[in-house]
């Protein structure tokens, strides 16, 4: 069983070819499509597609503003560039930085400058492109080998749009795990995903320097950064205009560059380009940033009226089929489509445009679009290359969609229908560009108020499942949009999988925003109590337990107040008590939880008895009516039966959690009584509501798991094993149906089974179950902060079991991993005395003590240096790098250095993602030092 169930295949390409990557790994989905692609900056991201003559460049403003064209010399952001240089040149072997700022702040331009300087300094510069922004690559190869390189610099643009799990897969790529320094620069608008990713990277086995770098507004003081940037951009743009000179100084409306509008690099460049272009055309420039945007997009439109081959004013243009007006309209619509879909292969683009542009020959249109917006993939095989910069493309969407406040720019009613058709789900499946389309619409909606009410919100009302298909980042983006309507949040929230670990963060943000909005309107105590309970659940999903506890306590207070005013609200009060007493086992002592749960059970039993009595009266009345009519009647109202089923399910949960509370306080007899009551409640539930029982199968299985723990505590482990066998079998079946929803329960069930098997003396079986559980916990740790925090203890438990059985070969790597994780945890919590630091110190001491002992024990079988050398030669001839690596780790250090120098790293490299990488790096470094080898020989 693998989690998450999206990604389960890994293709290695070490000195080989797999999706065109040599010297790196590619992770792919089960259908073979890539999670991401890696491109060497030498062939991808270069300015070649835009390095044309001046007439071609100035024909479209987007070409001049595209950072890839490198028209504007790098000016401004010097302090930011210097900071990135220092980060790159640190002594750390691995470093990750999150570069973030609003669209147009200059992130891509800054990253491109760092990339160019790094390439000149001998670094291998690589772009990582997410699968939603690319398509299966064309034939060809990406050479990502690191021979003779200074280091590896990996650039990840749009990092905030990557699903969290996919970013974590990227950090497992072998390209980042070699001997050379590795730097990963994640480029994003939002900093939202960074804390969770940073926490996960902190817990990885290799030490990594983690930092973020915000791009604030450009300095606006007199004669400062903005003015120098404006002057440099104006000079650069003017060089591409015949007989044009750059303005000597900013003139109206550019004299006030200190305005907030001009805090972005793109805004200053736009102002400079408009100034130069308007001066060359003898026109008056617009007076604000919105006017500049419209001016530049008008220029873009004007060029679409000129078919390829006649773009400059002095060149003749061929008349296209249908005339220039029809041609420019179709091309404008193709540009609109490309912004929402991103690049794709022609075979995929053709049917899409056939649906969007009826009675238009799309092949010629795709070729024309490629002339205006050349493909940037290495093989130039893609079409529908989107307009850049992104912020200008977002503005183009906004000004094309009806409702735009810019009256002088033409809108197109077709665009509203096009958005719906572009995102239409075929045969139930959302198109692969769903995430990109929604991301661009959300970004545009943040700055253009008509996008949400007129386009995005109606779209999500019709098909809220699109937001779920868009993924974690889209859910979080919807939650963060100030203008989003409450009914849109509700429609999307209803479709979010409740326990899908891949959407935990986005689902939590969405639920928190939705509930906060509802709370602002709610006045009734019962309603406010229910909403605080939902907000508590949202915080729990995001692993914010302290905030969750505060809201749950408020929910209980309000529910009590509502029940005092009206007894009809007693069931709500009972549920609130259940949530408070059952969900916060680490925050509330067991004795207090038992009191809360017992009160909840009393209220629910009373409700169940009232429901049963009412049901008996109703059934008797129905029988009398049927006897009078002489018929058999119908099935009756299922509503009361479902309500009774809900009470029975809640009772089962409450009794289960009460058993845990009694167990914690040492009252084992009462714990057994509570479990028996839970069994009866769940058994009654099968009769009243089988579907609800099935949906609660994980909770039903927990009863037997806890009973096994009680039996083990009482010295009856064999009975515990028998009790939990059925639980594991059922959990395995459920996880097979949906790993993302039920994988965690299977992991916990296997862990408990391992405990009971161990106590019963069935040690080998116990270790097998525990290692299977650890495999699942590792995958859960990739997507869940809570599981990441618990992973070191779970690994330590498995290592202890292996050590107890004398299986030291398997235990040593696990102990080394625990040591690395605990050191990283200590680096996070700091050395200040406290429970967390003390636990880390204790675990580190335990691991080091064991490893020192094992090194001595493992070296005992080895005799003279000659015998060690003979064994090394045998392993080299047998092409057994794993065996030679084990030998290097087992023999004394001088012998290891000698062997490493003699045979080279290619013969003894450790597993790419296994423990011992740091030791391998040290050995490789020493093997290149003759004086160290000489000392070892002596």
PDB file of N, CA and C in Angstrom, residues 407-445:
ATOM      1  N   UNK A 407     -12.919  51.455 -20.115  1.00  0.00           N
ATOM      2  CA  UNK A 407     -13.925  51.608 -21.168  1.00  0.00           C
ATOM      3  C   UNK A 407     -13.310  51.648 -22.562  1.00  0.00           C
ATOM      4  N   UNK A 408     -12.072  52.085 -22.689  1.00  0.00           N
ATOM      5  CA  UNK A 408     -11.478  52.222 -24.005  1.00  0.00           C
ATOM      6  C   UNK A 408     -10.877  50.957 -24.560  1.00  0.00           C
ATOM      7  N   UNK A 409     -10.934  49.854 -23.821  1.00  0.00           N
ATOM      8  CA  UNK A 409     -10.351  48.590 -24.294  1.00  0.00           C
ATOM      9  C   UNK A 409     -11.480  47.628 -24.621  1.00  0.00           C
ATOM     10  N   UNK A 410     -11.486  47.014 -25.787  1.00  0.00           N
ATOM     11  CA  UNK A 410     -12.633  46.174 -26.188  1.00  0.00           C
ATOM     12  C   UNK A 410     -12.714  44.891 -25.372  1.00  0.00           C
ATOM     13  N   UNK A 411     -13.911  44.589 -24.884  1.00  0.00           N
ATOM     14  CA  UNK A 411     -14.159  43.300 -24.244  1.00  0.00           C
ATOM     15  C   UNK A 411     -14.753  42.357 -25.280  1.00  0.00           C
ATOM     16  N   UNK A 412     -14.824  41.081 -24.913  1.00  0.00           N
ATOM     17  CA  UNK A 412     -15.306  40.060 -25.855  1.00  0.00           C
ATOM     18  C   UNK A 412     -16.241  39.133 -25.104  1.00  0.00           C
ATOM     19  N   UNK A 413     -17.537  39.199 -25.424  1.00  0.00           N
ATOM     20  CA  UNK A 413     -18.516  38.357 -24.749  1.00  0.00           C
ATOM     21  C   UNK A 413     -18.190  36.875 -24.905  1.00  0.00           C
ATOM     22  N   UNK A 414     -17.516  36.522 -25.999  1.00  0.00           N
ATOM     23  CA  UNK A 414     -17.098  35.134 -26.227  1.00  0.00           C
ATOM     24  C   UNK A 414     -16.274  34.604 -25.069  1.00  0.00           C
ATOM     25  N   UNK A 415     -15.505  35.480 -24.419  1.00  0.00           N
ATOM     26  CA  UNK A 415     -14.561  35.037 -23.382  1.00  0.00           C
ATOM     27  C   UNK A 415     -15.254  34.376 -22.209  1.00  0.00           C
ATOM     28  N   UNK A 416     -16.471  34.803 -21.874  1.00  0.00           N
ATOM     29  CA  UNK A 416     -17.186  34.195 -20.747  1.00  0.00           C
ATOM     30  C   UNK A 416     -17.519  32.744 -21.071  1.00  0.00           C
ATOM     31  N   UNK A 417     -18.059  32.517 -22.264  1.00  0.00           N
ATOM     32  CA  UNK A 417     -18.351  31.142 -22.687  1.00  0.00           C
ATOM     33  C   UNK A 417     -17.075  30.329 -22.805  1.00  0.00           C
ATOM     34  N   UNK A 418     -16.009  30.983 -23.274  1.00  0.00           N
ATOM     35  CA  UNK A 418     -14.747  30.265 -23.454  1.00  0.00           C
ATOM     36  C   UNK A 418     -14.209  29.735 -22.137  1.00  0.00           C
ATOM     37  N   UNK A 419     -14.285  30.542 -21.078  1.00  0.00           N
ATOM     38  CA  UNK A 419     -13.793  30.079 -19.775  1.00  0.00           C
ATOM     39  C   UNK A 419     -14.528  28.802 -19.371  1.00  0.00           C
ATOM     40  N   UNK A 420     -15.846  28.799 -19.563  1.00  0.00           N
ATOM     41  CA  UNK A 420     -16.634  27.615 -19.207  1.00  0.00           C
ATOM     42  C   UNK A 420     -16.221  26.409 -20.047  1.00  0.00           C
ATOM     43  N   UNK A 421     -16.024  26.626 -21.346  1.00  0.00           N
ATOM     44  CA  UNK A 421     -15.666  25.501 -22.215  1.00  0.00           C
ATOM     45  C   UNK A 421     -14.245  25.019 -21.966  1.00  0.00           C
ATOM     46  N   UNK A 422     -13.344  25.949 -21.682  1.00  0.00           N
ATOM     47  CA  UNK A 422     -11.957  25.550 -21.408  1.00  0.00           C
ATOM     48  C   UNK A 422     -11.891  24.657 -20.169  1.00  0.00           C
ATOM     49  N   UNK A 423     -12.760  24.928 -19.193  1.00  0.00           N
ATOM     50  CA  UNK A 423     -12.743  24.176 -17.936  1.00  0.00           C
ATOM     51  C   UNK A 423     -13.822  23.101 -17.884  1.00  0.00           C
ATOM     52  N   UNK A 424     -14.485  22.848 -19.008  1.00  0.00           N
ATOM     53  CA  UNK A 424     -15.523  21.832 -19.008  1.00  0.00           C
ATOM     54  C   UNK A 424     -14.920  20.458 -18.773  1.00  0.00           C
ATOM     55  N   UNK A 425     -15.566  19.705 -17.918  1.00  0.00           N
ATOM     56  CA  UNK A 425     -15.078  18.360 -17.601  1.00  0.00           C
ATOM     57  C   UNK A 425     -15.621  17.361 -18.616  1.00  0.00           C
ATOM     58  N   UNK A 426     -14.688  16.700 -19.292  1.00  0.00           N
ATOM     59  CA  UNK A 426     -15.054  15.681 -20.269  1.00  0.00           C
ATOM     60  C   UNK A 426     -15.122  14.326 -19.578  1.00  0.00           C
ATOM     61  N   UNK A 427     -16.237  13.619 -19.759  1.00  0.00           N
ATOM     62  CA  UNK A 427     -16.443  12.294 -19.149  1.00  0.00           C
ATOM     63  C   UNK A 427     -16.125  12.301 -17.656  1.00  0.00           C
ATOM     64  N   UNK A 428     -16.459  13.406 -17.008  1.00  0.00           N
ATOM     65  CA  UNK A 428     -16.280  13.501 -15.558  1.00  0.00           C
ATOM     66  C   UNK A 428     -14.923  13.949 -15.097  1.00  0.00           C
ATOM     67  N   UNK A 429     -13.941  13.983 -15.989  1.00  0.00           N
ATOM     68  CA  UNK A 429     -12.580  14.351 -15.595  1.00  0.00           C
ATOM     69  C   UNK A 429     -12.295  15.804 -15.937  1.00  0.00           C
ATOM     70  N   UNK A 430     -11.728  16.531 -14.981  1.00  0.00           N
ATOM     71  CA  UNK A 430     -11.358  17.914 -15.236  1.00  0.00           C
ATOM     72  C   UNK A 430     -10.133  17.950 -16.142  1.00  0.00           C
ATOM     73  N   UNK A 431     -10.015  18.959 -17.009  1.00  0.00           N
ATOM     74  CA  UNK A 431      -8.855  19.029 -17.907  1.00  0.00           C
ATOM     75  C   UNK A 431      -7.567  19.253 -17.133  1.00  0.00           C
ATOM     76  N   UNK A 432      -6.425  18.867 -17.695  1.00  0.00           N
ATOM     77  CA  UNK A 432      -5.157  18.961 -16.956  1.00  0.00           C
ATOM     78  C   UNK A 432      -4.742  20.391 -16.636  1.00  0.00           C
ATOM     79  N   UNK A 433      -5.284  21.380 -17.329  1.00  0.00           N
ATOM     80  CA  UNK A 433      -4.899  22.772 -17.072  1.00  0.00           C
ATOM     81  C   UNK A 433      -5.834  23.438 -16.050  1.00  0.00           C
ATOM     82  N   UNK A 434      -6.669  22.668 -15.369  1.00  0.00           N
ATOM     83  CA  UNK A 434      -7.624  23.244 -14.417  1.00  0.00           C
ATOM     84  C   UNK A 434      -6.936  24.084 -13.358  1.00  0.00           C
ATOM     85  N   UNK A 435      -5.876  23.556 -12.780  1.00  0.00           N
ATOM     86  CA  UNK A 435      -5.178  24.286 -11.718  1.00  0.00           C
ATOM     87  C   UNK A 435      -4.628  25.611 -12.237  1.00  0.00           C
ATOM     88  N   UNK A 436      -4.009  25.593 -13.413  1.00  0.00           N
ATOM     89  CA  UNK A 436      -3.461  26.826 -13.976  1.00  0.00           C
ATOM     90  C   UNK A 436      -4.569  27.835 -14.267  1.00  0.00           C
ATOM     91  N   UNK A 437      -5.647  27.393 -14.903  1.00  0.00           N
ATOM     92  CA  UNK A 437      -6.728  28.310 -15.261  1.00  0.00           C
ATOM     93  C   UNK A 437      -7.302  28.991 -14.028  1.00  0.00           C
ATOM     94  N   UNK A 438      -7.601  28.206 -13.007  1.00  0.00           N
ATOM     95  CA  UNK A 438      -8.184  28.787 -11.798  1.00  0.00           C
ATOM     96  C   UNK A 438      -7.185  29.687 -11.086  1.00  0.00           C
ATOM     97  N   UNK A 439      -5.908  29.320 -11.114  1.00  0.00           N
ATOM     98  CA  UNK A 439      -4.896  30.144 -10.476  1.00  0.00           C
ATOM     99  C   UNK A 439      -4.824  31.521 -11.137  1.00  0.00           C
ATOM    100  N   UNK A 440      -4.858  31.570 -12.473  1.00  0.00           N
ATOM    101  CA  UNK A 440      -4.808  32.858 -13.165  1.00  0.00           C
ATOM    102  C   UNK A 440      -6.075  33.668 -12.931  1.00  0.00           C
ATOM    103  N   UNK A 441      -7.223  33.011 -12.920  1.00  0.00           N
ATOM    104  CA  UNK A 441      -8.462  33.735 -12.652  1.00  0.00           C
ATOM    105  C   UNK A 441      -8.480  34.279 -11.220  1.00  0.00           C
ATOM    106  N   UNK A 442      -7.975  33.509 -10.277  1.00  0.00           N
ATOM    107  CA  UNK A 442      -7.897  33.990  -8.893  1.00  0.00           C
ATOM    108  C   UNK A 442      -6.950  35.181  -8.778  1.00  0.00           C
ATOM    109  N   UNK A 443      -5.797  35.096  -9.439  1.00  0.00           N
ATOM    110  CA  UNK A 443      -4.842  36.207  -9.388  1.00  0.00           C
ATOM    111  C   UNK A 443      -5.433  37.460 -10.018  1.00  0.00           C
ATOM    112  N   UNK A 444      -6.140  37.298 -11.132  1.00  0.00           N
ATOM    113  CA  UNK A 444      -6.778  38.461 -11.759  1.00  0.00           C
ATOM    114  C   UNK A 444      -7.882  39.026 -10.877  1.00  0.00           C
ATOM    115  N   UNK A 445      -8.620  38.156 -10.210  1.00  0.00           N
ATOM    116  CA  UNK A 445      -9.723  38.601  -9.360  1.00  0.00           C
ATOM    117  C   UNK A 445      -9.239  39.404  -8.164  1.00  0.00           C
TER     118      UNK A 445
END
